[in-house]
PDB file of C-alpha atoms in Angstrom:
ATOM      1  CA  MET A 150      -8.357  36.776 -32.598  1.00  0.00           C
ATOM      2  CA  GLU A 151      -8.567  38.731 -29.344  1.00  0.00           C
ATOM      3  CA  PRO A 152      -6.458  37.267 -26.634  1.00  0.00           C
ATOM      4  CA  PHE A 153      -8.470  35.426 -23.893  1.00  0.00           C
ATOM      5  CA  ASP A 154      -9.743  37.161 -20.917  1.00  0.00           C
ATOM      6  CA  PRO A 155     -11.073  34.448 -18.477  1.00  0.00           C
ATOM      7  CA  MET A 156     -13.901  37.260 -17.476  1.00  0.00           C
ATOM      8  CA  GLU A 157     -15.087  37.425 -21.259  1.00  0.00           C
ATOM      9  CA  PRO A 158     -14.377  34.404 -22.829  1.00  0.00           C
ATOM     10  CA  ASN A 159     -14.309  33.844 -26.344  1.00  0.00           C
ATOM     11  CA  GLU A 160     -17.449  32.374 -26.975  1.00  0.00           C
ATOM     12  CA  GLU A 161     -16.498  30.656 -30.330  1.00  0.00           C
ATOM     13  CA  LEU A 162     -13.597  29.119 -29.177  1.00  0.00           C
ATOM     14  CA  GLU A 163     -15.060  27.782 -25.936  1.00  0.00           C
ATOM     15  CA  SER A 164     -17.866  26.380 -27.880  1.00  0.00           C
ATOM     16  CA  SER A 165     -15.197  24.442 -30.368  1.00  0.00           C
ATOM     17  CA  LEU A 166     -13.354  23.539 -27.364  1.00  0.00           C
ATOM     18  CA  ARG A 167     -16.347  21.973 -25.542  1.00  0.00           C
ATOM     19  CA  GLN A 168     -17.686  20.359 -29.093  1.00  0.00           C
ATOM     20  CA  ALA A 169     -13.746  18.909 -29.636  1.00  0.00           C
ATOM     21  CA  LEU A 170     -13.698  17.559 -25.891  1.00  0.00           C
ATOM     22  CA  GLU A 171     -17.242  16.048 -25.640  1.00  0.00           C
ATOM     23  CA  ARG A 172     -17.202  12.495 -23.687  1.00  0.00           C
ATOM     24  CA  LYS A 173     -16.237   9.600 -25.961  1.00  0.00           C
ATOM     25  CA  ASP A 174     -17.805   6.027 -25.311  1.00  0.00           C
ATOM     26  CA  ALA A 175     -15.065   3.580 -23.866  1.00  0.00           C
ATOM     27  CA  PRO A 176     -14.285   0.260 -25.701  1.00  0.00           C
ATOM     28  CA  GLU A 177     -16.898  -2.224 -25.260  1.00  0.00           C
ATOM     29  CA  TRP A 178     -14.448  -4.685 -23.595  1.00  0.00           C
ATOM     30  CA  PHE A 179     -13.407  -1.967 -21.082  1.00  0.00           C
ATOM     31  CA  VAL A 180     -15.758  -3.327 -18.178  1.00  0.00           C
ATOM     32  CA  ASP A 181     -14.445  -6.857 -18.987  1.00  0.00           C
ATOM     33  CA  GLY A 182     -10.869  -5.453 -18.855  1.00  0.00           C
ATOM     34  CA  VAL A 183     -11.437  -3.793 -15.242  1.00  0.00           C
ATOM     35  CA  MET A 184     -13.125  -6.842 -13.810  1.00  0.00           C
ATOM     36  CA  ALA A 185     -10.445  -9.132 -15.147  1.00  0.00           C
ATOM     37  CA  ARG A 186      -7.837  -6.910 -13.609  1.00  0.00           C
ATOM     38  CA  VAL A 187      -9.631  -6.427 -10.358  1.00  0.00           C
ATOM     39  CA  LYS A 188      -9.887 -10.301  -9.992  1.00  0.00           C
ATOM     40  CA  SER A 189      -6.100 -11.003 -10.871  1.00  0.00           C
ATOM     41  CA  GLU A 190      -4.654  -7.820  -8.694  1.00  0.00           C
ATOM     42  CA  GLY A 191      -7.424  -7.144  -6.456  1.00  0.00           C
ATOM     43  CA  MET A 192      -6.446  -6.301  -3.096  1.00  0.00           C
ATOM     44  CA  LYS A 193      -3.135  -7.251  -3.684  1.00  0.00           C
ATOM     45  CA  PRO A 194      -1.258  -4.037  -2.583  1.00  0.00           C
ATOM     46  CA  ARG A 195      -3.158  -3.541   0.318  1.00  0.00           C
ATOM     47  CA  ARG A 196      -1.727  -6.875   1.661  1.00  0.00           C
ATOM     48  CA  ASN A 197       1.118  -6.011   3.786  1.00  0.00           C
ATOM     49  CA  TRP A 198       4.646  -8.085   4.272  1.00  0.00           C
ATOM     50  CA  LEU A 199       3.165  -9.907   6.988  1.00  0.00           C
ATOM     51  CA  ALA A 200       0.069 -11.129   5.176  1.00  0.00           C
ATOM     52  CA  GLY A 201       2.247 -11.718   2.490  1.00  0.00           C
ATOM     53  CA  TRP A 202       4.561 -13.900   4.191  1.00  0.00           C
ATOM     54  CA  LEU A 203       2.023 -15.829   5.698  1.00  0.00           C
ATOM     55  CA  GLY A 204      -0.367 -16.293   2.719  1.00  0.00           C
ATOM     56  CA  SER A 205      -3.523 -17.458   2.729  1.00  0.00           C
ATOM     57  CA  SER A 206      -3.577 -20.693   4.579  1.00  0.00           C
ATOM     58  CA  GLY A 207      -5.297 -21.236   7.591  1.00  0.00           C
ATOM     59  CA  TRP A 208      -2.716 -23.551   9.603  1.00  0.00           C
ATOM     60  CA  MET A 209       0.024 -20.658   8.784  1.00  0.00           C
ATOM     61  CA  ARG A 210      -2.393 -18.289  10.406  1.00  0.00           C
ATOM     62  CA  TRP A 211      -2.926 -20.457  13.445  1.00  0.00           C
ATOM     63  CA  ALA A 212       0.802 -21.142  13.548  1.00  0.00           C
ATOM     64  CA  ALA A 213       1.547 -17.598  13.595  1.00  0.00           C
ATOM     65  CA  ALA A 214      -1.060 -16.703  16.334  1.00  0.00           C
ATOM     66  CA  VAL A 215      -0.085 -19.549  18.905  1.00  0.00           C
ATOM     67  CA  ALA A 216       3.673 -18.526  18.184  1.00  0.00           C
ATOM     68  CA  THR A 217       2.933 -14.794  18.920  1.00  0.00           C
ATOM     69  CA  VAL A 218       1.023 -15.653  21.989  1.00  0.00           C
ATOM     70  CA  ALA A 219       3.605 -17.911  23.252  1.00  0.00           C
ATOM     71  CA  ILE A 220       6.331 -15.050  22.333  1.00  0.00           C
ATOM     72  CA  VAL A 221       4.009 -12.599  24.122  1.00  0.00           C
ATOM     73  CA  PHE A 222       3.816 -14.804  27.401  1.00  0.00           C
ATOM     74  CA  GLY A 223       7.565 -15.727  27.247  1.00  0.00           C
ATOM     75  CA  GLY A 224       8.226 -11.968  27.093  1.00  0.00           C
ATOM     76  CA  VAL A 225       6.269 -11.084  30.364  1.00  0.00           C
ATOM     77  CA  ARG A 226       7.292 -14.153  32.277  1.00  0.00           C
ATOM     78  CA  TRP A 227      11.114 -13.364  31.364  1.00  0.00           C
ATOM     79  CA  GLU A 228      10.512  -9.576  32.640  1.00  0.00           C
ATOM     80  CA  GLN A 229       8.786 -10.605  35.602  1.00  0.00           C
ATOM     81  CA  GLU A 230      11.735 -13.191  36.614  1.00  0.00           C
ATOM     82  CA  ARG A 231      14.302 -10.317  35.436  1.00  0.00           C
ATOM     83  CA  ARG A 232      12.577  -7.353  37.972  1.00  0.00           C
ATOM     84  CA  GLN A 233      12.700 -10.450  40.575  1.00  0.00           C
ATOM     85  CA  ARG A 234      16.189 -10.681  40.221  1.00  0.00           C
ATOM     86  CA  LEU A 235      16.839  -7.066  40.060  1.00  0.00           C
ATOM     87  CA  GLN A 236      14.963  -6.545  43.396  1.00  0.00           C
ATOM     88  CA  GLY A 237      16.743  -9.640  45.048  1.00  0.00           C
ATOM     89  CA  GLU A 238      20.137  -8.032  43.933  1.00  0.00           C
ATOM     90  CA  ALA A 239      19.246  -4.630  45.353  1.00  0.00           C
ATOM     91  CA  ALA A 240      18.194  -6.269  48.511  1.00  0.00           C
ATOM     92  CA  LYS A 241      21.140  -8.414  48.893  1.00  0.00           C
ATOM     93  CA  ALA A 242      23.349  -5.054  48.065  1.00  0.00           C
ATOM     94  CA  GLN A 243      21.385  -3.134  51.224  1.00  0.00           C
ATOM     95  CA  LEU A 244      21.990  -6.177  53.415  1.00  0.00           C
ATOM     96  CA  MET A 245      25.586  -6.386  53.009  1.00  0.00           C
ATOM     97  CA  MET A 246      25.810  -2.617  53.332  1.00  0.00           C
ATOM     98  CA  ALA A 247      23.751  -2.596  56.819  1.00  0.00           C
ATOM     99  CA  LEU A 248      26.059  -5.697  57.951  1.00  0.00           C
ATOM    100  CA  LYS A 249      29.417  -3.715  56.723  1.00  0.00           C
ATOM    101  CA  MET A 250      28.023  -0.454  58.885  1.00  0.00           C
ATOM    102  CA  THR A 251      27.031  -2.861  61.708  1.00  0.00           C
ATOM    103  CA  GLY A 252      30.736  -4.795  62.094  1.00  0.00           C
ATOM    104  CA  GLU A 253      32.462  -1.402  61.584  1.00  0.00           C
ATOM    105  CA  LYS A 254      30.421   0.117  64.349  1.00  0.00           C
ATOM    106  CA  LEU A 255      30.836  -3.073  66.696  1.00  0.00           C
ATOM    107  CA  ARG A 256      34.576  -2.747  66.054  1.00  0.00           C
ATOM    108  CA  MET A 257      34.773   0.952  67.120  1.00  0.00           C
ATOM    109  CA  ALA A 258      33.192   0.254  70.333  1.00  0.00           C
ATOM    110  CA  GLN A 259      35.508  -2.725  71.017  1.00  0.00           C
ATOM    111  CA  VAL A 260      38.194  -0.702  70.534  1.00  0.00           C
ATOM    112  CA  ARG A 261      36.449   2.014  72.896  1.00  0.00           C
ATOM    113  CA  VAL A 262      35.885  -0.922  75.272  1.00  0.00           C
ATOM    114  CA  GLN A 263      39.343  -1.641  75.154  1.00  0.00           C
ATOM    115  CA  SER A 264      40.975   2.068  75.719  1.00  0.00           C
ATOM    116  CA  LEU A 265      38.772   2.297  78.988  1.00  0.00           C
ATOM    117  CA  GLU A 266      39.825  -1.171  80.086  1.00  0.00           C
ATOM    118  CA  ARG A 267      43.494   0.150  79.624  1.00  0.00           C
ATOM    119  CA  ASP A 268      42.649   3.434  81.103  1.00  0.00           C
ATOM    120  CA  GLU A 269      41.266   1.636  84.365  1.00  0.00           C
ATOM    121  CA  GLN A 270      44.007  -0.667  84.336  1.00  0.00           C
ATOM    122  CA  ALA A 271      46.837   1.785  84.683  1.00  0.00           C
ATOM    123  CA  GLN A 272      44.736   3.770  87.416  1.00  0.00           C
TER     124      GLN A 272
ATOM    125  CA  MET B 522     -29.125 -10.602 -12.233  1.00  0.00           C
ATOM    126  CA  GLY B 523     -26.393 -11.040 -14.616  1.00  0.00           C
ATOM    127  CA  VAL B 524     -23.447  -8.507 -14.435  1.00  0.00           C
ATOM    128  CA  GLY B 525     -24.933  -6.953 -17.441  1.00  0.00           C
ATOM    129  CA  GLN B 526     -28.011  -5.567 -15.918  1.00  0.00           C
ATOM    130  CA  ALA B 527     -26.947  -4.746 -12.401  1.00  0.00           C
ATOM    131  CA  VAL B 528     -27.713  -1.172 -11.469  1.00  0.00           C
ATOM    132  CA  ALA B 529     -24.716   0.551  -9.981  1.00  0.00           C
ATOM    133  CA  PRO B 530     -24.911   0.558  -6.143  1.00  0.00           C
ATOM    134  CA  ILE B 531     -25.301   4.041  -4.292  1.00  0.00           C
ATOM    135  CA  PRO B 532     -22.844   5.012  -1.635  1.00  0.00           C
ATOM    136  CA  GLY B 533     -24.586   4.471   1.527  1.00  0.00           C
ATOM    137  CA  THR B 534     -25.157   1.816   4.025  1.00  0.00           C
ATOM    138  CA  GLY B 535     -24.176  -1.508   3.008  1.00  0.00           C
ATOM    139  CA  TRP B 536     -23.017  -0.383  -0.304  1.00  0.00           C
ATOM    140  CA  ARG B 537     -19.407  -1.373   0.051  1.00  0.00           C
ATOM    141  CA  SER B 538     -20.254  -4.922   0.305  1.00  0.00           C
ATOM    142  CA  GLU B 539     -22.663  -4.788  -2.907  1.00  0.00           C
ATOM    143  CA  ALA B 540     -19.922  -2.828  -4.382  1.00  0.00           C
ATOM    144  CA  ARG B 541     -17.479  -5.383  -3.853  1.00  0.00           C
ATOM    145  CA  GLU B 542     -19.392  -7.946  -5.625  1.00  0.00           C
ATOM    146  CA  ASP B 543     -18.895  -8.791  -9.378  1.00  0.00           C
ATOM    147  CA  ALA B 544     -21.866  -7.513 -10.756  1.00  0.00           C
ATOM    148  CA  GLY B 545     -22.196  -4.061  -8.347  1.00  0.00           C
ATOM    149  CA  PHE B 546     -18.684  -3.162  -9.372  1.00  0.00           C
ATOM    150  CA  ALA B 547     -19.212  -3.717 -13.028  1.00  0.00           C
ATOM    151  CA  ALA B 548     -22.193  -1.426 -12.756  1.00  0.00           C
ATOM    152  CA  ILE B 549     -20.114   1.451 -10.980  1.00  0.00           C
ATOM    153  CA  VAL B 550     -17.716   0.570 -13.920  1.00  0.00           C
ATOM    154  CA  ARG B 551     -20.178   1.162 -16.722  1.00  0.00           C
ATOM    155  CA  THR B 552     -21.624   3.994 -14.884  1.00  0.00           C
ATOM    156  CA  HIS B 553     -18.462   6.149 -14.810  1.00  0.00           C
ATOM    157  CA  GLN B 554     -16.027   4.795 -17.444  1.00  0.00           C
ATOM    158  CA  ARG B 555     -17.166   7.568 -20.031  1.00  0.00           C
ATOM    159  CA  MET B 556     -15.927  10.022 -17.857  1.00  0.00           C
ATOM    160  CA  VAL B 557     -12.705   8.476 -16.914  1.00  0.00           C
ATOM    161  CA  TYR B 558     -11.843   6.983 -20.409  1.00  0.00           C
ATOM    162  CA  SER B 559     -12.651  10.372 -22.003  1.00  0.00           C
ATOM    163  CA  ILE B 560     -10.344  12.207 -19.473  1.00  0.00           C
ATOM    164  CA  CYS B 561      -7.165   9.790 -20.439  1.00  0.00           C
ATOM    165  CA  TRP B 562      -8.166   9.743 -24.237  1.00  0.00           C
ATOM    166  CA  HIS B 563      -8.385  13.385 -24.435  1.00  0.00           C
ATOM    167  CA  PHE B 564      -5.106  13.956 -22.467  1.00  0.00           C
ATOM    168  CA  PHE B 565      -3.019  11.161 -24.777  1.00  0.00           C
ATOM    169  CA  ARG B 566      -5.022  11.079 -27.713  1.00  0.00           C
ATOM    170  CA  ASN B 567      -4.123   7.198 -27.636  1.00  0.00           C
ATOM    171  CA  ARG B 568      -6.695   4.692 -26.902  1.00  0.00           C
ATOM    172  CA  ALA B 569      -4.261   1.828 -25.482  1.00  0.00           C
ATOM    173  CA  ILE B 570      -2.803   4.252 -22.647  1.00  0.00           C
ATOM    174  CA  ALA B 571      -6.274   5.413 -22.227  1.00  0.00           C
ATOM    175  CA  GLU B 572      -7.824   1.923 -21.227  1.00  0.00           C
ATOM    176  CA  GLU B 573      -4.849   1.079 -19.464  1.00  0.00           C
ATOM    177  CA  ILE B 574      -5.028   4.221 -17.488  1.00  0.00           C
ATOM    178  CA  GLY B 575      -8.878   3.764 -16.710  1.00  0.00           C
ATOM    179  CA  GLN B 576      -8.315   0.457 -15.926  1.00  0.00           C
ATOM    180  CA  ASP B 577      -5.667   1.361 -13.154  1.00  0.00           C
ATOM    181  CA  VAL B 578      -7.988   4.034 -11.797  1.00  0.00           C
ATOM    182  CA  PHE B 579     -11.093   1.654 -11.421  1.00  0.00           C
ATOM    183  CA  LEU B 580      -8.758  -0.688  -9.675  1.00  0.00           C
ATOM    184  CA  GLN B 581      -7.504   1.781  -7.510  1.00  0.00           C
ATOM    185  CA  LEU B 582     -11.290   2.577  -6.678  1.00  0.00           C
ATOM    186  CA  TYR B 583     -11.982  -0.990  -5.856  1.00  0.00           C
ATOM    187  CA  ARG B 584      -9.145  -0.931  -3.084  1.00  0.00           C
ATOM    188  CA  ASN B 585     -10.207   2.410  -1.833  1.00  0.00           C
ATOM    189  CA  LEU B 586     -14.322   1.708  -1.712  1.00  0.00           C
ATOM    190  CA  ASP B 587     -13.829   2.460   2.039  1.00  0.00           C
ATOM    191  CA  SER B 588     -12.957   5.918   2.036  1.00  0.00           C
ATOM    192  CA  ILE B 589     -15.994   6.492  -0.577  1.00  0.00           C
ATOM    193  CA  ASP B 590     -19.021   8.278   1.166  1.00  0.00           C
ATOM    194  CA  SER B 591     -21.215   9.702  -1.339  1.00  0.00           C
ATOM    195  CA  PRO B 592     -22.120   9.398  -5.061  1.00  0.00           C
ATOM    196  CA  ALA B 593     -20.579  12.949  -5.527  1.00  0.00           C
ATOM    197  CA  HIS B 594     -17.492  11.989  -4.027  1.00  0.00           C
ATOM    198  CA  LEU B 595     -17.242   8.873  -6.183  1.00  0.00           C
ATOM    199  CA  GLU B 596     -17.419  10.876  -9.216  1.00  0.00           C
ATOM    200  CA  SER B 597     -14.788  13.712  -8.021  1.00  0.00           C
ATOM    201  CA  TRP B 598     -12.628  10.714  -6.692  1.00  0.00           C
ATOM    202  CA  LEU B 599     -12.545   9.122 -10.313  1.00  0.00           C
ATOM    203  CA  ARG B 600     -12.282  12.249 -12.157  1.00  0.00           C
ATOM    204  CA  GLN B 601      -9.588  13.127  -9.481  1.00  0.00           C
ATOM    205  CA  THR B 602      -7.592  10.180  -9.645  1.00  0.00           C
ATOM    206  CA  ALA B 603      -7.752   9.785 -13.699  1.00  0.00           C
ATOM    207  CA  THR B 604      -6.538  13.797 -14.045  1.00  0.00           C
ATOM    208  CA  HIS B 605      -3.731  12.519 -11.134  1.00  0.00           C
ATOM    209  CA  ARG B 606      -3.047   9.394 -13.144  1.00  0.00           C
ATOM    210  CA  CYS B 607      -2.565  11.169 -16.579  1.00  0.00           C
ATOM    211  CA  ILE B 608      -0.385  13.741 -15.400  1.00  0.00           C
ATOM    212  CA  ASP B 609       1.814  11.348 -13.524  1.00  0.00           C
ATOM    213  CA  ASN B 610       1.868   9.065 -16.657  1.00  0.00           C
ATOM    214  CA  TYR B 611       2.839  11.726 -18.790  1.00  0.00           C
ATOM    215  CA  ARG B 612       5.720  12.695 -16.490  1.00  0.00           C
ATOM    216  CA  LYS B 613       7.219   9.154 -16.854  1.00  0.00           C
ATOM    217  CA  LYS B 614       9.256   9.765 -19.837  1.00  0.00           C
ATOM    218  CA  SER B 615       8.368   6.176 -21.506  1.00  0.00           C
ATOM    219  CA  ASN B 616       4.690   7.428 -21.776  1.00  0.00           C
ATOM    220  CA  ARG B 617       5.705  10.961 -23.236  1.00  0.00           C
ATOM    221  CA  GLN B 618       3.938  11.552 -26.938  1.00  0.00           C
ATOM    222  CA  GLU B 619       4.606  14.636 -28.782  1.00  0.00           C
ATOM    223  CA  ILE B 620       1.644  15.390 -31.170  1.00  0.00           C
ATOM    224  CA  PRO B 621       3.105  16.462 -34.408  1.00  0.00           C
ATOM    225  CA  MET B 622       1.548  19.866 -35.601  1.00  0.00           C
ATOM    226  CA  GLU B 623       2.558  18.825 -39.148  1.00  0.00           C
ATOM    227  CA  GLY B 624       0.019  16.051 -38.926  1.00  0.00           C
ATOM    228  CA  LEU B 625      -3.034  18.417 -38.255  1.00  0.00           C
ATOM    229  CA  ALA B 626      -5.477  17.815 -40.667  1.00  0.00           C
ATOM    230  CA  GLU B 627      -6.172  21.119 -42.981  1.00  0.00           C
ATOM    231  CA  PRO B 628      -9.554  23.072 -42.780  1.00  0.00           C
ATOM    232  CA  ALA B 629     -12.081  21.725 -45.583  1.00  0.00           C
ATOM    233  CA  ALA B 630     -14.719  23.909 -47.454  1.00  0.00           C
ATOM    234  CA  LEU B 631     -17.389  21.784 -46.513  1.00  0.00           C
ATOM    235  CA  PRO B 632     -19.038  22.727 -43.058  1.00  0.00           C
ATOM    236  CA  GLN B 633     -19.484  19.428 -41.384  1.00  0.00           C
ATOM    237  CA  VAL B 634     -15.991  18.226 -42.499  1.00  0.00           C
ATOM    238  CA  ARG B 635     -14.511  21.320 -41.119  1.00  0.00           C
ATOM    239  CA  ASP B 636     -16.376  20.887 -37.824  1.00  0.00           C
ATOM    240  CA  THR B 637     -14.881  17.445 -37.411  1.00  0.00           C
ATOM    241  CA  MET B 638     -11.676  18.428 -39.023  1.00  0.00           C
ATOM    242  CA  LEU B 639     -11.908  21.395 -36.371  1.00  0.00           C
ATOM    243  CA  SER B 640     -12.524  19.137 -33.660  1.00  0.00           C
ATOM    244  CA  ASP B 641      -9.890  16.899 -34.649  1.00  0.00           C
ATOM    245  CA  ASN B 642      -7.433  19.496 -34.611  1.00  0.00           C
ATOM    246  CA  LEU B 643      -8.451  21.366 -31.286  1.00  0.00           C
ATOM    247  CA  GLN B 644      -8.125  17.602 -29.997  1.00  0.00           C
ATOM    248  CA  ARG B 645      -4.604  17.791 -30.967  1.00  0.00           C
ATOM    249  CA  LEU B 646      -3.652  20.966 -29.858  1.00  0.00           C
ATOM    250  CA  VAL B 647      -5.280  20.042 -26.526  1.00  0.00           C
ATOM    251  CA  ALA B 648      -2.960  16.981 -26.375  1.00  0.00           C
ATOM    252  CA  SER B 649       0.298  19.534 -27.166  1.00  0.00           C
ATOM    253  CA  LEU B 650      -0.531  21.209 -24.316  1.00  0.00           C
ATOM    254  CA  PRO B 651       2.055  20.926 -21.085  1.00  0.00           C
ATOM    255  CA  GLU B 652       0.341  18.601 -18.828  1.00  0.00           C
ATOM    256  CA  THR B 653      -1.267  20.837 -16.339  1.00  0.00           C
ATOM    257  CA  GLN B 654      -2.493  22.928 -18.790  1.00  0.00           C
ATOM    258  CA  ARG B 655      -3.978  19.933 -20.457  1.00  0.00           C
ATOM    259  CA  ALA B 656      -5.752  18.750 -17.515  1.00  0.00           C
ATOM    260  CA  VAL B 657      -7.128  22.192 -16.542  1.00  0.00           C
ATOM    261  CA  VAL B 658      -8.528  22.570 -20.025  1.00  0.00           C
ATOM    262  CA  ILE B 659      -9.975  18.992 -19.917  1.00  0.00           C
ATOM    263  CA  LEU B 660     -11.723  19.525 -16.924  1.00  0.00           C
ATOM    264  CA  ARG B 661     -12.759  23.142 -17.862  1.00  0.00           C
ATOM    265  CA  TYR B 662     -14.409  21.724 -21.110  1.00  0.00           C
ATOM    266  CA  GLN B 663     -14.919  18.314 -21.186  1.00  0.00           C
ATOM    267  CA  GLU B 664     -16.208  17.963 -17.358  1.00  0.00           C
ATOM    268  CA  ASP B 665     -17.549  21.849 -17.322  1.00  0.00           C
ATOM    269  CA  LEU B 666     -15.969  22.136 -14.271  1.00  0.00           C
ATOM    270  CA  ASP B 667     -15.797  25.709 -12.615  1.00  0.00           C
ATOM    271  CA  VAL B 668     -12.566  27.058 -12.137  1.00  0.00           C
ATOM    272  CA  ASN B 669     -13.051  26.520  -7.904  1.00  0.00           C
ATOM    273  CA  GLU B 670     -13.957  22.894  -8.770  1.00  0.00           C
ATOM    274  CA  ILE B 671     -10.870  22.515 -11.168  1.00  0.00           C
ATOM    275  CA  ALA B 672      -8.737  24.114  -8.182  1.00  0.00           C
ATOM    276  CA  ALA B 673     -10.011  21.428  -5.491  1.00  0.00           C
ATOM    277  CA  THR B 674      -9.469  18.399  -8.468  1.00  0.00           C
ATOM    278  CA  LEU B 675      -6.009  19.521  -9.041  1.00  0.00           C
ATOM    279  CA  GLN B 676      -5.231  20.475  -5.470  1.00  0.00           C
ATOM    280  CA  MET B 677      -3.997  23.605  -6.611  1.00  0.00           C
ATOM    281  CA  PRO B 678      -5.139  27.322  -5.661  1.00  0.00           C
ATOM    282  CA  GLU B 679      -7.357  28.951  -8.183  1.00  0.00           C
ATOM    283  CA  ARG B 680      -5.412  31.738  -9.177  1.00  0.00           C
ATOM    284  CA  THR B 681      -3.002  29.102 -10.643  1.00  0.00           C
ATOM    285  CA  VAL B 682      -5.858  27.594 -12.374  1.00  0.00           C
ATOM    286  CA  TRP B 683      -6.805  30.748 -13.752  1.00  0.00           C
ATOM    287  CA  SER B 684      -3.352  31.264 -14.939  1.00  0.00           C
ATOM    288  CA  HIS B 685      -3.111  27.794 -16.539  1.00  0.00           C
ATOM    289  CA  LEU B 686      -6.414  28.313 -18.196  1.00  0.00           C
ATOM    290  CA  ARG B 687      -5.436  31.928 -19.556  1.00  0.00           C
ATOM    291  CA  ARG B 688      -2.001  30.683 -21.151  1.00  0.00           C
ATOM    292  CA  ALA B 689      -3.726  27.523 -22.544  1.00  0.00           C
ATOM    293  CA  ILE B 690      -6.557  29.372 -24.246  1.00  0.00           C
ATOM    294  CA  GLY B 691      -4.078  31.912 -25.486  1.00  0.00           C
ATOM    295  CA  VAL B 692      -1.720  29.106 -26.857  1.00  0.00           C
ATOM    296  CA  LEU B 693      -4.789  27.248 -28.250  1.00  0.00           C
ATOM    297  CA  GLN B 694      -5.843  30.388 -29.921  1.00  0.00           C
ATOM    298  CA  GLU B 695      -2.997  31.744 -31.514  1.00  0.00           C
ATOM    299  CA  LYS B 696      -2.240  28.036 -32.778  1.00  0.00           C
ATOM    300  CA  ALA B 697      -5.889  27.490 -34.054  1.00  0.00           C
ATOM    301  CA  ALA B 698      -5.865  31.175 -35.815  1.00  0.00           C
ATOM    302  CA  ARG B 699      -2.662  30.216 -37.263  1.00  0.00           C
ATOM    303  CA  ARG B 700      -3.585  26.882 -38.526  1.00  0.00           C
ATOM    304  CA  LEU B 701      -7.421  27.319 -38.912  1.00  0.00           C
ATOM    305  CA  GLY B 702      -8.154  30.933 -39.193  1.00  0.00           C
ATOM    306  CA  SER B 703     -10.696  32.681 -37.594  1.00  0.00           C
ATOM    307  CA  GLY B 704     -13.854  32.415 -40.095  1.00  0.00           C
ATOM    308  CA  PRO B 705     -14.641  30.754 -43.179  1.00  0.00           C
ATOM    309  CA  ASP B 706     -12.742  32.996 -45.729  1.00  0.00           C
ATOM    310  CA  ALA B 707      -9.423  32.278 -43.190  1.00  0.00           C
ATOM    311  CA  ALA B 708     -10.655  28.629 -43.353  1.00  0.00           C
ATOM    312  CA  ASN B 709     -10.211  28.666 -47.322  1.00  0.00           C
ATOM    313  CA  GLN B 710      -7.119  30.498 -47.122  1.00  0.00           C
ATOM    314  CA  GLY B 711      -5.662  28.064 -44.762  1.00  0.00           C
ATOM    315  CA  ALA B 712      -6.775  25.295 -46.958  1.00  0.00           C
ATOM    316  CA  ASN B 713      -5.158  26.835 -49.875  1.00  0.00           C
ATOM    317  CA  GLN B 714      -2.142  27.700 -47.867  1.00  0.00           C
ATOM    318  CA  GLY B 715      -1.916  23.831 -46.648  1.00  0.00           C
ATOM    319  CA  LYS B 716      -2.024  22.722 -50.576  1.00  0.00           C
ATOM    320  CA  GLU B 717       0.588  25.014 -51.706  1.00  0.00           C
ATOM    321  CA  ARG B 718       3.116  23.471 -48.993  1.00  0.00           C
TER     322      ARG B 718
END
């Protein structure tokens, strides 16, 4: 036989191959087998770990939903309190700094006044 | 309407809910089972494996109905999934099957018998090809796909498909010629050689 050239296919071999590779009928029970597997395995792999953990019972889903809402609200509240506390601490630090600077200035002024008083008495 | 009489739902508006019902999905399976089963059977020449992989393909379809948007897409999706599943399964060592060449039937003198044996031998020869060449040959001669369609199905360049096809046909020609001869005289000669062994 001549070597296969895709541009000039060997018609005899191609025809034999088409005949040999004709579609075959699936067994009679094939459809039932597929449907049985669809019923037993259906959408299993699509369920994520959370869905698998929760199962299909309604009260578990409600409990999970309530817990999720509680966690979200608790988290928001905690975040708000944390921000307020940080803001309060920053304000307190600023106040302390301002008081410290004021005290320092007052002390310097007092020293200056005392110095002037001493000069006057000396004269 | 019973499961056995249902007409396959056609992809379009609202078809998915219909396809998810037992009758609808069974009708889809019934419509396409021949194609899917044949791809798997010609790949492995084993009924049990073909059945198992074929069922896997339809199960995967059931889980992916949302991604199907037209009848043509449904058919090409099934063809592609079946072919890839066959290649993947073959690559798993446990499913590897060596097709013994010694078991090939010898050609007989009667034309009808010879045709049947030729087909049987060609099926065995195809099933003994490396997995990608096998897939290309099955898609080309069972599914009657063009090279560009095979390339799309196997997700490879057309040139690679040509290369696999050329190599596969070369091997098949060589083995078939060695085993069967190219004409009636050669076939008879092959039969005589077979008897001598």
